[in-house]
Amino acid sequence: MNRTSEQSIQWWLGVVDISATAVAAGSLRLEQVHHAIADESFNVLARIPVIRPVSESVRVVHHAISGLSYRTVAGIADTVHKLSGLQSKTLARISAESPKA
Amino acid sequence: MTQHTRSANWQDHASAILSGFLGDWLEHRASPLAVDLQFFHRGLPLCLNQPEADQPERTLVLMIHGLTELESIWDYPDQPGVNYGTLLAQLLGATPLCLRYNSGRAIYRNGEALSEALDTLTRHWPVPVERLILVGHSMGGLIIRSACHAATQAGHSWTALVDSCVYLGSPHEGSWLAQAAHSAAGVMNRQSRDYLKAVGDVLDLRSEGIRNLSRGEVLAEQRGMPPLLPGARHFAISGLLVNNPEHPVNTLFGDALVLDASARGTHQPGWQLTATACIPGINHIRLTHHDKVYQQLKEWLR
């Protein structure tokens, strides 16, 4: 029994599904990790009165830019995930409607 | 001897590995990557309601693989289609069968599914089944025990046909590696730092099947261990990494994944195994295709 081309396509759509889900969830978790590690440094800088005003501004800008980047990646992955789901359902519907040999 | 007509391809292997680690999640999402429970005879899938086998015999030898594996794990290296099942089938006049399943599902769920499948198969087998020999590697051994328990609860008659259950490196009392993953996840999740919790989150992604392996759980809830199936013979074979049985490496790691005591169920109350064997110098994976193991099986099952 070899995989039919439809099974193979479904398998690859499954790979896209799991990859997109991993990237979407992973990028949001990575954002938290990135900010937590960055905060370790920013917290040290915040204890120095001369630097504190500047470092706090930099922290806000840093978190905003990195957050935007991670969420953009997560959004794209989420869109790919939804498209692969639609494609999978369409394939399954075509397969169900096509006459059996 | 008829050789396999089809071997598992790389996509099957990838699905088996992914199913081992994330099988319950894949099943929940109805992912095409999740492995379905299926019987194979000489490399071909078997229809349970209308099983077709060349020369169906009254004795069935069923081989059940372990976590992240496929039925191809049983084949001797460089001898596709030759495994304990086919060799025992020649010796005993039996039909060899292999099971493929989603090893990331909870063990009790795979046990229930196997119990139902064996009920269907034995009722539709072309000739009356008189003898069942079940051979499980690692998690496969726990699934045998779970299926026997589920069948007893459901009143399935196939349990009366079970002659022997063989457990090859099955972690009846848990696997040290699964226990280590469980402990590490717990420690990481208790940390206040987000980046350490993230490591715990990754470890927590492991499937229900892997979680069950940490304590050798075969029931839906941890309510003690079910007794071994009465009326059947039960054999356990364990491996050890190093040839010297007393070597500290063997004490620490056993066959690499399962310690000798766990493979024998040493601390299980009321267990009476018919026989046990420990084969030094054979690691966890080689237990599935090693001549010394086959010689032991031959001695016990003939």
Short mmCIF file of C-alpha atoms in Angstrom, two decimals:
data_model
loop_
_atom_site.label_atom_id
_atom_site.label_comp_id
_atom_site.label_asym_id
_atom_site.label_seq_id
_atom_site.Cartn_x
_atom_site.Cartn_y
_atom_site.Cartn_z
CA MET A 1 0.00 0.00 0.00
CA ASN A 2 1.61 3.24 -1.06
CA ARG A 3 0.36 6.63 -0.06
CA THR A 4 -2.02 8.03 -2.65
CA SER A 5 -1.28 11.51 -3.95
CA GLU A 6 -4.25 12.82 -1.96
CA GLN A 7 -2.95 11.22 1.24
CA SER A 8 0.45 12.70 0.50
CA ILE A 9 -1.00 16.18 0.00
CA GLN A 10 -3.01 15.83 3.22
CA TRP A 11 0.17 14.73 4.99
CA TRP A 12 2.04 17.81 3.78
CA LEU A 13 -0.89 20.03 4.80
CA GLY A 14 -0.56 18.41 8.23
CA VAL A 15 3.12 19.42 8.26
CA VAL A 16 2.15 23.01 7.36
CA ASP A 17 -0.50 22.95 10.10
CA ILE A 18 1.87 21.81 12.84
CA SER A 19 4.70 24.08 11.65
CA ALA A 20 2.48 27.17 11.49
CA THR A 21 1.00 26.40 14.91
CA ALA A 22 4.49 25.93 16.35
CA VAL A 23 5.75 29.21 14.85
CA ALA A 24 2.66 31.15 15.99
CA ALA A 25 2.75 29.82 19.57
CA GLY A 26 6.55 29.78 19.70
CA SER A 27 6.99 33.38 18.60
CA LEU A 28 4.60 34.65 21.30
CA ARG A 29 6.44 32.59 23.95
CA LEU A 30 9.77 33.78 22.55
CA GLU A 31 8.59 37.37 22.90
CA GLN A 32 7.98 36.78 26.62
CA VAL A 33 11.39 35.12 27.02
CA HIS A 34 13.12 37.90 25.08
CA HIS A 35 11.48 40.61 27.22
CA ALA A 36 12.23 38.70 30.45
CA ILE A 37 15.93 38.44 29.57
CA ALA A 38 16.07 42.08 28.41
CA ASP A 39 14.38 43.18 31.63
CA GLU A 40 17.22 41.66 33.64
CA SER A 41 19.55 44.26 32.08
CA PHE A 42 17.04 47.10 32.10
CA ASN A 43 16.34 46.45 35.81
CA VAL A 44 20.05 46.87 36.59
CA LEU A 45 20.18 50.11 34.59
CA ALA A 46 17.04 51.36 36.34
CA ARG A 47 18.90 51.27 39.65
CA ILE A 48 21.39 53.89 38.41
CA PRO A 49 19.73 57.32 38.85
CA VAL A 50 21.64 59.06 36.04
CA ILE A 51 20.75 56.42 33.44
CA ARG A 52 17.23 55.51 34.65
CA PRO A 53 15.21 58.05 32.56
CA VAL A 54 16.97 57.08 29.34
CA SER A 55 16.97 53.34 30.02
CA GLU A 56 13.25 53.32 30.76
CA SER A 57 12.55 55.02 27.43
CA VAL A 58 14.79 52.56 25.65
CA ARG A 59 13.00 49.68 27.43
CA VAL A 60 9.62 50.91 26.14
CA VAL A 61 10.90 51.33 22.56
CA HIS A 62 12.75 47.97 22.67
CA HIS A 63 9.68 46.09 23.91
CA ALA A 64 7.42 47.82 21.39
CA ILE A 65 9.62 47.05 18.37
CA SER A 66 10.41 43.47 19.37
CA GLY A 67 6.77 42.85 20.30
CA LEU A 68 5.63 44.13 16.92
CA SER A 69 8.14 41.85 15.18
CA TYR A 70 7.13 38.72 17.09
CA ARG A 71 3.41 39.41 16.67
CA THR A 72 3.85 39.99 12.94
CA VAL A 73 5.52 36.60 12.61
CA ALA A 74 2.76 35.01 14.75
CA GLY A 75 0.08 36.67 12.61
CA ILE A 76 1.61 35.45 9.35
CA ALA A 77 1.93 31.92 10.76
CA ASP A 78 -1.69 32.06 11.91
CA THR A 79 -2.82 33.08 8.43
CA VAL A 80 -0.83 30.26 6.83
CA HIS A 81 -2.37 27.87 9.34
CA LYS A 82 -5.90 29.00 8.46
CA LEU A 83 -5.19 28.74 4.70
CA SER A 84 -3.82 25.21 5.08
CA GLY A 85 -6.94 24.26 7.06
CA LEU A 86 -9.18 25.61 4.29
CA GLN A 87 -7.14 23.75 1.66
CA SER A 88 -7.38 20.52 3.65
CA LYS A 89 -11.17 20.82 3.99
CA THR A 90 -11.53 21.60 0.27
CA LEU A 91 -9.48 18.53 -0.65
CA ALA A 92 -11.52 16.34 1.67
CA ARG A 93 -14.79 17.69 0.17
CA ILE A 94 -13.60 17.11 -3.41
CA SER A 95 -12.51 13.61 -2.47
CA ALA A 96 -15.88 12.85 -0.85
CA GLU A 97 -17.82 14.18 -3.88
CA SER A 98 -15.72 12.47 -6.57
CA PRO A 99 -17.08 9.12 -7.79
CA LYS A 100 -15.22 6.06 -6.55
CA ALA A 101 -13.31 4.10 -9.15
CA MET B 1 8.77 -17.45 3.47
CA THR B 2 6.76 -14.59 2.03
CA GLN B 3 8.67 -11.34 2.34
CA HIS B 4 7.20 -7.96 3.14
CA THR B 5 5.62 -6.47 0.07
CA ARG B 6 5.82 -2.97 1.41
CA SER B 7 8.01 -1.25 3.91
CA ALA B 8 7.14 1.88 5.83
CA ASN B 9 8.30 5.02 4.03
CA TRP B 10 9.95 8.07 5.55
CA GLN B 11 6.61 9.84 5.94
CA ASP B 12 5.33 6.93 8.04
CA HIS B 13 8.45 7.14 10.20
CA ALA B 14 8.08 10.92 10.58
CA SER B 15 4.41 10.47 11.55
CA ALA B 16 5.35 7.79 14.09
CA ILE B 17 7.95 10.05 15.73
CA LEU B 18 5.63 13.07 15.79
CA SER B 19 2.79 10.91 17.10
CA GLY B 20 5.01 9.66 19.89
CA PHE B 21 5.76 13.15 21.12
CA LEU B 22 2.48 14.92 20.26
CA GLY B 23 0.09 12.11 19.37
CA ASP B 24 -2.80 13.10 21.62
CA TRP B 25 -2.63 16.69 20.39
CA LEU B 26 -2.44 15.58 16.72
CA GLU B 27 -5.42 13.29 17.23
CA HIS B 28 -7.40 16.10 18.88
CA ARG B 29 -6.73 18.28 15.81
CA ALA B 30 -7.64 15.41 13.46
CA SER B 31 -4.21 15.88 11.91
CA PRO B 32 -3.28 13.60 9.00
CA LEU B 33 0.09 13.20 10.74
CA ALA B 34 -1.50 11.18 13.57
CA VAL B 35 -0.95 7.44 13.17
CA ASP B 36 -4.07 5.26 13.06
CA LEU B 37 -4.32 1.93 14.87
CA GLN B 38 -3.86 -0.76 12.24
CA PHE B 39 -2.92 -4.42 11.99
CA PHE B 40 -0.38 -5.59 9.39
CA HIS B 41 0.28 -9.05 8.02
CA ARG B 42 3.57 -9.43 6.18
CA GLY B 43 3.73 -5.70 5.52
CA LEU B 44 0.17 -5.27 4.27
CA PRO B 45 -2.63 -3.63 6.25
CA LEU B 46 -5.31 -6.01 7.45
CA CYS B 47 -9.05 -5.34 7.31
CA LEU B 48 -10.35 -6.44 10.72
CA ASN B 49 -13.84 -7.32 9.48
CA GLN B 50 -12.52 -9.29 6.52
CA PRO B 51 -8.95 -10.30 7.29
CA GLU B 52 -7.04 -11.89 4.45
CA ALA B 53 -3.88 -13.85 5.15
CA ASP B 54 -1.98 -16.38 3.10
CA GLN B 55 -2.55 -19.63 4.97
CA PRO B 56 -4.40 -18.30 8.03
CA GLU B 57 -3.46 -20.36 11.08
CA ARG B 58 -5.21 -21.01 14.38
CA THR B 59 -2.32 -19.46 16.29
CA LEU B 60 -1.67 -15.73 15.98
CA VAL B 61 1.55 -13.99 17.01
CA LEU B 62 0.95 -10.27 17.47
CA MET B 63 3.93 -7.91 17.73
CA ILE B 64 3.33 -4.49 19.33
CA HIS B 65 5.99 -1.78 18.98
CA GLY B 66 6.92 0.94 21.47
CA LEU B 67 6.97 4.74 21.64
CA THR B 68 7.67 6.58 18.35
CA GLU B 69 8.25 3.26 16.57
CA LEU B 70 6.64 1.46 13.65
CA GLU B 71 6.19 -2.24 13.00
CA SER B 72 9.39 -2.12 10.93
CA ILE B 73 11.38 -1.88 14.20
CA TRP B 74 10.94 -5.67 14.53
CA ASP B 75 12.77 -6.50 11.29
CA TYR B 76 16.33 -7.79 11.57
CA PRO B 77 18.81 -5.31 10.08
CA ASP B 78 19.35 -6.03 6.36
CA GLN B 79 16.60 -8.67 6.43
CA PRO B 80 13.35 -6.80 5.74
CA GLY B 81 10.34 -8.94 6.51
CA VAL B 82 12.21 -11.24 8.90
CA ASN B 83 11.39 -10.72 12.56
CA TYR B 84 10.47 -12.62 15.73
CA GLY B 85 6.90 -12.87 14.48
CA THR B 86 7.73 -14.50 11.14
CA LEU B 87 10.33 -16.80 12.73
CA LEU B 88 7.98 -17.88 15.51
CA ALA B 89 5.21 -18.35 12.95
CA GLN B 90 7.38 -20.84 11.07
CA LEU B 91 8.29 -22.62 14.29
CA LEU B 92 4.81 -22.77 15.79
CA GLY B 93 2.66 -22.93 12.67
CA ALA B 94 1.24 -19.48 13.37
CA THR B 95 0.24 -16.35 11.48
CA PRO B 96 2.45 -13.34 12.27
CA LEU B 97 0.75 -9.98 12.76
CA CYS B 98 2.07 -6.55 13.66
CA LEU B 99 0.26 -3.62 15.23
CA ARG B 100 0.79 0.02 14.36
CA TYR B 101 -0.70 2.68 16.64
CA ASN B 102 -0.45 6.29 17.77
CA SER B 103 2.02 5.93 20.64
CA GLY B 104 1.36 9.44 21.98
CA ARG B 105 -2.20 8.61 23.04
CA ALA B 106 -2.78 7.62 26.65
CA ILE B 107 -1.84 3.97 27.16
CA TYR B 108 -5.28 3.05 28.49
CA ARG B 109 -6.91 4.47 25.34
CA ASN B 110 -4.64 2.42 23.08
CA GLY B 111 -5.34 -0.57 25.33
CA GLU B 112 -9.08 -0.15 24.90
CA ALA B 113 -8.72 0.28 21.14
CA LEU B 114 -6.53 -2.84 20.89
CA SER B 115 -9.00 -4.81 22.96
CA GLU B 116 -11.85 -3.85 20.60
CA ALA B 117 -9.71 -4.55 17.53
CA LEU B 118 -8.67 -8.00 18.79
CA ASP B 119 -12.30 -8.81 19.56
CA THR B 120 -13.26 -7.97 15.96
CA LEU B 121 -10.25 -9.73 14.46
CA THR B 122 -10.65 -13.00 16.35
CA ARG B 123 -14.36 -13.13 15.51
CA HIS B 124 -13.71 -12.62 11.78
CA TRP B 125 -10.49 -14.63 11.39
CA PRO B 126 -10.95 -17.16 8.55
CA VAL B 127 -10.31 -20.13 10.89
CA PRO B 128 -11.12 -20.40 14.62
CA VAL B 129 -8.36 -18.81 16.69
CA GLU B 130 -7.09 -21.19 19.36
CA ARG B 131 -3.96 -19.47 20.60
CA LEU B 132 -2.82 -15.86 20.89
CA ILE B 133 0.76 -14.87 21.60
CA LEU B 134 1.28 -11.19 22.34
CA VAL B 135 4.77 -9.72 22.17
CA GLY B 136 5.26 -6.09 23.19
CA HIS B 137 8.34 -3.91 23.14
CA SER B 138 8.62 -1.13 25.74
CA MET B 139 5.28 0.76 25.72
CA GLY B 140 3.87 -2.14 23.66
CA GLY B 141 4.11 -4.38 26.74
CA LEU B 142 2.11 -1.89 28.80
CA ILE B 143 -0.49 -1.75 26.04
CA ILE B 144 -0.82 -5.55 26.18
CA ARG B 145 -1.56 -5.34 29.92
CA SER B 146 -3.95 -2.45 29.40
CA ALA B 147 -5.77 -4.28 26.57
CA CYS B 148 -6.11 -7.45 28.68
CA HIS B 149 -7.57 -5.39 31.51
CA ALA B 150 -9.95 -3.54 29.17
CA ALA B 151 -11.06 -6.82 27.57
CA THR B 152 -11.73 -8.38 30.98
CA GLN B 153 -13.81 -5.34 31.96
CA ALA B 154 -15.71 -5.41 28.66
CA GLY B 155 -16.24 -9.16 28.75
CA HIS B 156 -14.41 -9.84 25.49
CA SER B 157 -13.76 -13.51 24.90
CA TRP B 158 -10.34 -13.19 23.25
CA THR B 159 -8.59 -13.10 26.62
CA ALA B 160 -9.35 -16.84 26.96
CA LEU B 161 -7.25 -17.42 23.82
CA VAL B 162 -4.15 -15.68 25.18
CA ASP B 163 -1.45 -18.26 25.71
CA SER B 164 1.52 -15.99 26.36
CA CYS B 165 2.35 -12.34 26.89
CA VAL B 166 5.97 -11.34 26.36
CA TYR B 167 7.26 -8.01 27.60
CA LEU B 168 10.54 -6.82 26.05
CA GLY B 169 12.04 -3.94 28.01
CA SER B 170 8.61 -2.75 29.16
CA PRO B 171 8.75 -0.08 31.89
CA HIS B 172 6.21 -1.65 34.26
CA GLU B 173 7.46 0.67 36.99
CA GLY B 174 8.32 3.60 34.76
CA SER B 175 11.24 4.74 32.64
CA TRP B 176 13.97 6.78 34.28
CA LEU B 177 14.07 9.13 31.26
CA ALA B 178 10.32 9.83 31.39
CA GLN B 179 10.64 10.39 35.15
CA ALA B 180 13.54 12.80 34.55
CA ALA B 181 11.49 14.77 31.99
CA HIS B 182 8.59 14.91 34.47
CA SER B 183 10.84 16.17 37.29
CA ALA B 184 12.66 18.68 35.07
CA ALA B 185 9.34 20.13 33.84
CA GLY B 186 8.17 20.48 37.46
CA VAL B 187 11.36 22.25 38.55
CA MET B 188 11.35 24.63 35.57
CA ASN B 189 7.68 25.52 35.99
CA ARG B 190 8.30 26.52 39.63
CA GLN B 191 10.93 29.09 38.61
CA SER B 192 10.02 32.78 38.71
CA ARG B 193 11.95 33.65 35.55
CA ASP B 194 9.92 33.52 32.32
CA TYR B 195 12.81 32.11 30.29
CA LEU B 196 13.13 29.15 32.67
CA LYS B 197 9.38 28.58 32.65
CA ALA B 198 9.59 28.45 28.85
CA VAL B 199 11.84 25.39 29.14
CA GLY B 200 9.21 23.82 31.41
CA ASP B 201 6.53 24.67 28.82
CA VAL B 202 8.50 22.86 26.10
CA LEU B 203 8.91 19.79 28.33
CA ASP B 204 5.20 19.92 29.15
CA LEU B 205 4.38 19.52 25.46
CA ARG B 206 5.17 15.80 25.78
CA SER B 207 2.29 13.48 24.97
CA GLU B 208 0.01 11.63 27.35
CA GLY B 209 1.70 8.41 26.29
CA ILE B 210 5.11 9.68 27.44
CA ARG B 211 3.58 10.92 30.71
CA ASN B 212 2.17 7.41 31.32
CA LEU B 213 5.66 5.98 30.85
CA SER B 214 7.00 7.89 33.83
CA ARG B 215 5.12 5.54 36.18
CA GLY B 216 4.15 2.69 33.89
CA GLU B 217 0.46 3.63 34.06
CA VAL B 218 -1.89 1.33 32.15
CA LEU B 219 -5.24 2.47 33.59
CA ALA B 220 -7.30 5.61 33.01
CA GLU B 221 -6.62 6.79 36.55
CA GLN B 222 -3.80 5.73 38.77
CA ARG B 223 -5.69 3.15 40.82
CA GLY B 224 -2.90 0.69 41.45
CA MET B 225 -1.79 -1.90 38.96
CA PRO B 226 -4.22 -4.38 37.42
CA PRO B 227 -3.25 -8.03 37.93
CA LEU B 228 -1.61 -9.92 35.11
CA LEU B 229 -4.12 -11.72 32.91
CA PRO B 230 -4.94 -14.99 34.71
CA GLY B 231 -4.58 -18.20 32.72
CA ALA B 232 -1.85 -16.83 30.47
CA ARG B 233 1.91 -17.17 30.76
CA HIS B 234 3.83 -13.94 31.26
CA PHE B 235 7.48 -13.52 30.29
CA ALA B 236 9.77 -10.51 30.67
CA ILE B 237 13.08 -9.86 28.96
CA SER B 238 15.30 -6.95 29.90
CA GLY B 239 18.47 -5.64 28.32
CA LEU B 240 21.55 -4.01 29.83
CA LEU B 241 23.93 -1.57 28.15
CA VAL B 242 27.16 -3.15 29.38
CA ASN B 243 28.11 -6.83 29.31
CA ASN B 244 29.05 -6.89 32.99
CA PRO B 245 25.68 -6.97 34.79
CA GLU B 246 27.18 -5.39 37.92
CA HIS B 247 28.56 -2.37 36.02
CA PRO B 248 27.33 0.96 37.46
CA VAL B 249 26.18 2.07 33.99
CA ASN B 250 23.66 -0.78 34.04
CA THR B 251 22.53 0.19 37.54
CA LEU B 252 21.99 3.80 36.45
CA PHE B 253 20.61 3.40 32.93
CA GLY B 254 19.56 -0.23 32.47
CA ASP B 255 19.06 -0.82 28.74
CA ALA B 256 19.44 2.98 28.16
CA LEU B 257 15.79 3.80 28.85
CA VAL B 258 14.40 1.16 31.22
CA LEU B 259 16.01 -0.29 34.34
CA ASP B 260 16.12 -4.04 34.86
CA ALA B 261 13.87 -3.90 37.96
CA SER B 262 11.21 -1.93 36.06
CA ALA B 263 11.30 -4.34 33.09
CA ARG B 264 10.71 -7.26 35.51
CA GLY B 265 8.09 -5.43 37.58
CA THR B 266 10.08 -6.33 40.65
CA HIS B 267 7.99 -4.25 43.03
CA GLN B 268 4.57 -5.18 41.66
CA PRO B 269 2.51 -6.82 44.39
CA GLY B 270 1.05 -10.20 43.49
CA TRP B 271 2.92 -10.54 40.18
CA GLN B 272 3.92 -14.02 39.16
CA LEU B 273 5.87 -13.94 35.94
CA THR B 274 6.34 -17.37 34.38
CA ALA B 275 9.98 -16.60 33.58
CA THR B 276 12.31 -13.66 33.15
CA ALA B 277 15.58 -13.18 31.33
CA CYS B 278 18.15 -10.43 31.40
CA ILE B 279 20.48 -10.15 28.42
CA PRO B 280 23.54 -7.95 29.08
CA GLY B 281 25.03 -6.03 26.19
CA ILE B 282 21.70 -5.44 24.44
CA ASN B 283 20.22 -1.95 24.49
CA HIS B 284 16.56 -0.96 24.47
CA ILE B 285 16.13 -0.83 20.69
CA ARG B 286 18.11 -4.00 19.94
CA LEU B 287 15.72 -5.96 22.14
CA THR B 288 13.37 -5.84 19.14
CA HIS B 289 15.70 -7.67 16.75
CA HIS B 290 18.43 -9.71 18.37
CA ASP B 291 19.16 -13.39 17.97
CA LYS B 292 19.69 -13.94 21.71
CA VAL B 293 16.21 -12.60 22.38
CA TYR B 294 14.76 -14.83 19.68
CA GLN B 295 16.51 -17.88 21.12
CA GLN B 296 14.93 -17.09 24.50
CA LEU B 297 11.49 -16.62 22.92
CA LYS B 298 11.89 -19.91 21.06
CA GLU B 299 12.76 -21.73 24.27
CA TRP B 300 9.76 -20.31 26.14
CA LEU B 301 7.10 -20.45 23.44
CA ARG B 302 7.75 -23.67 21.52
#
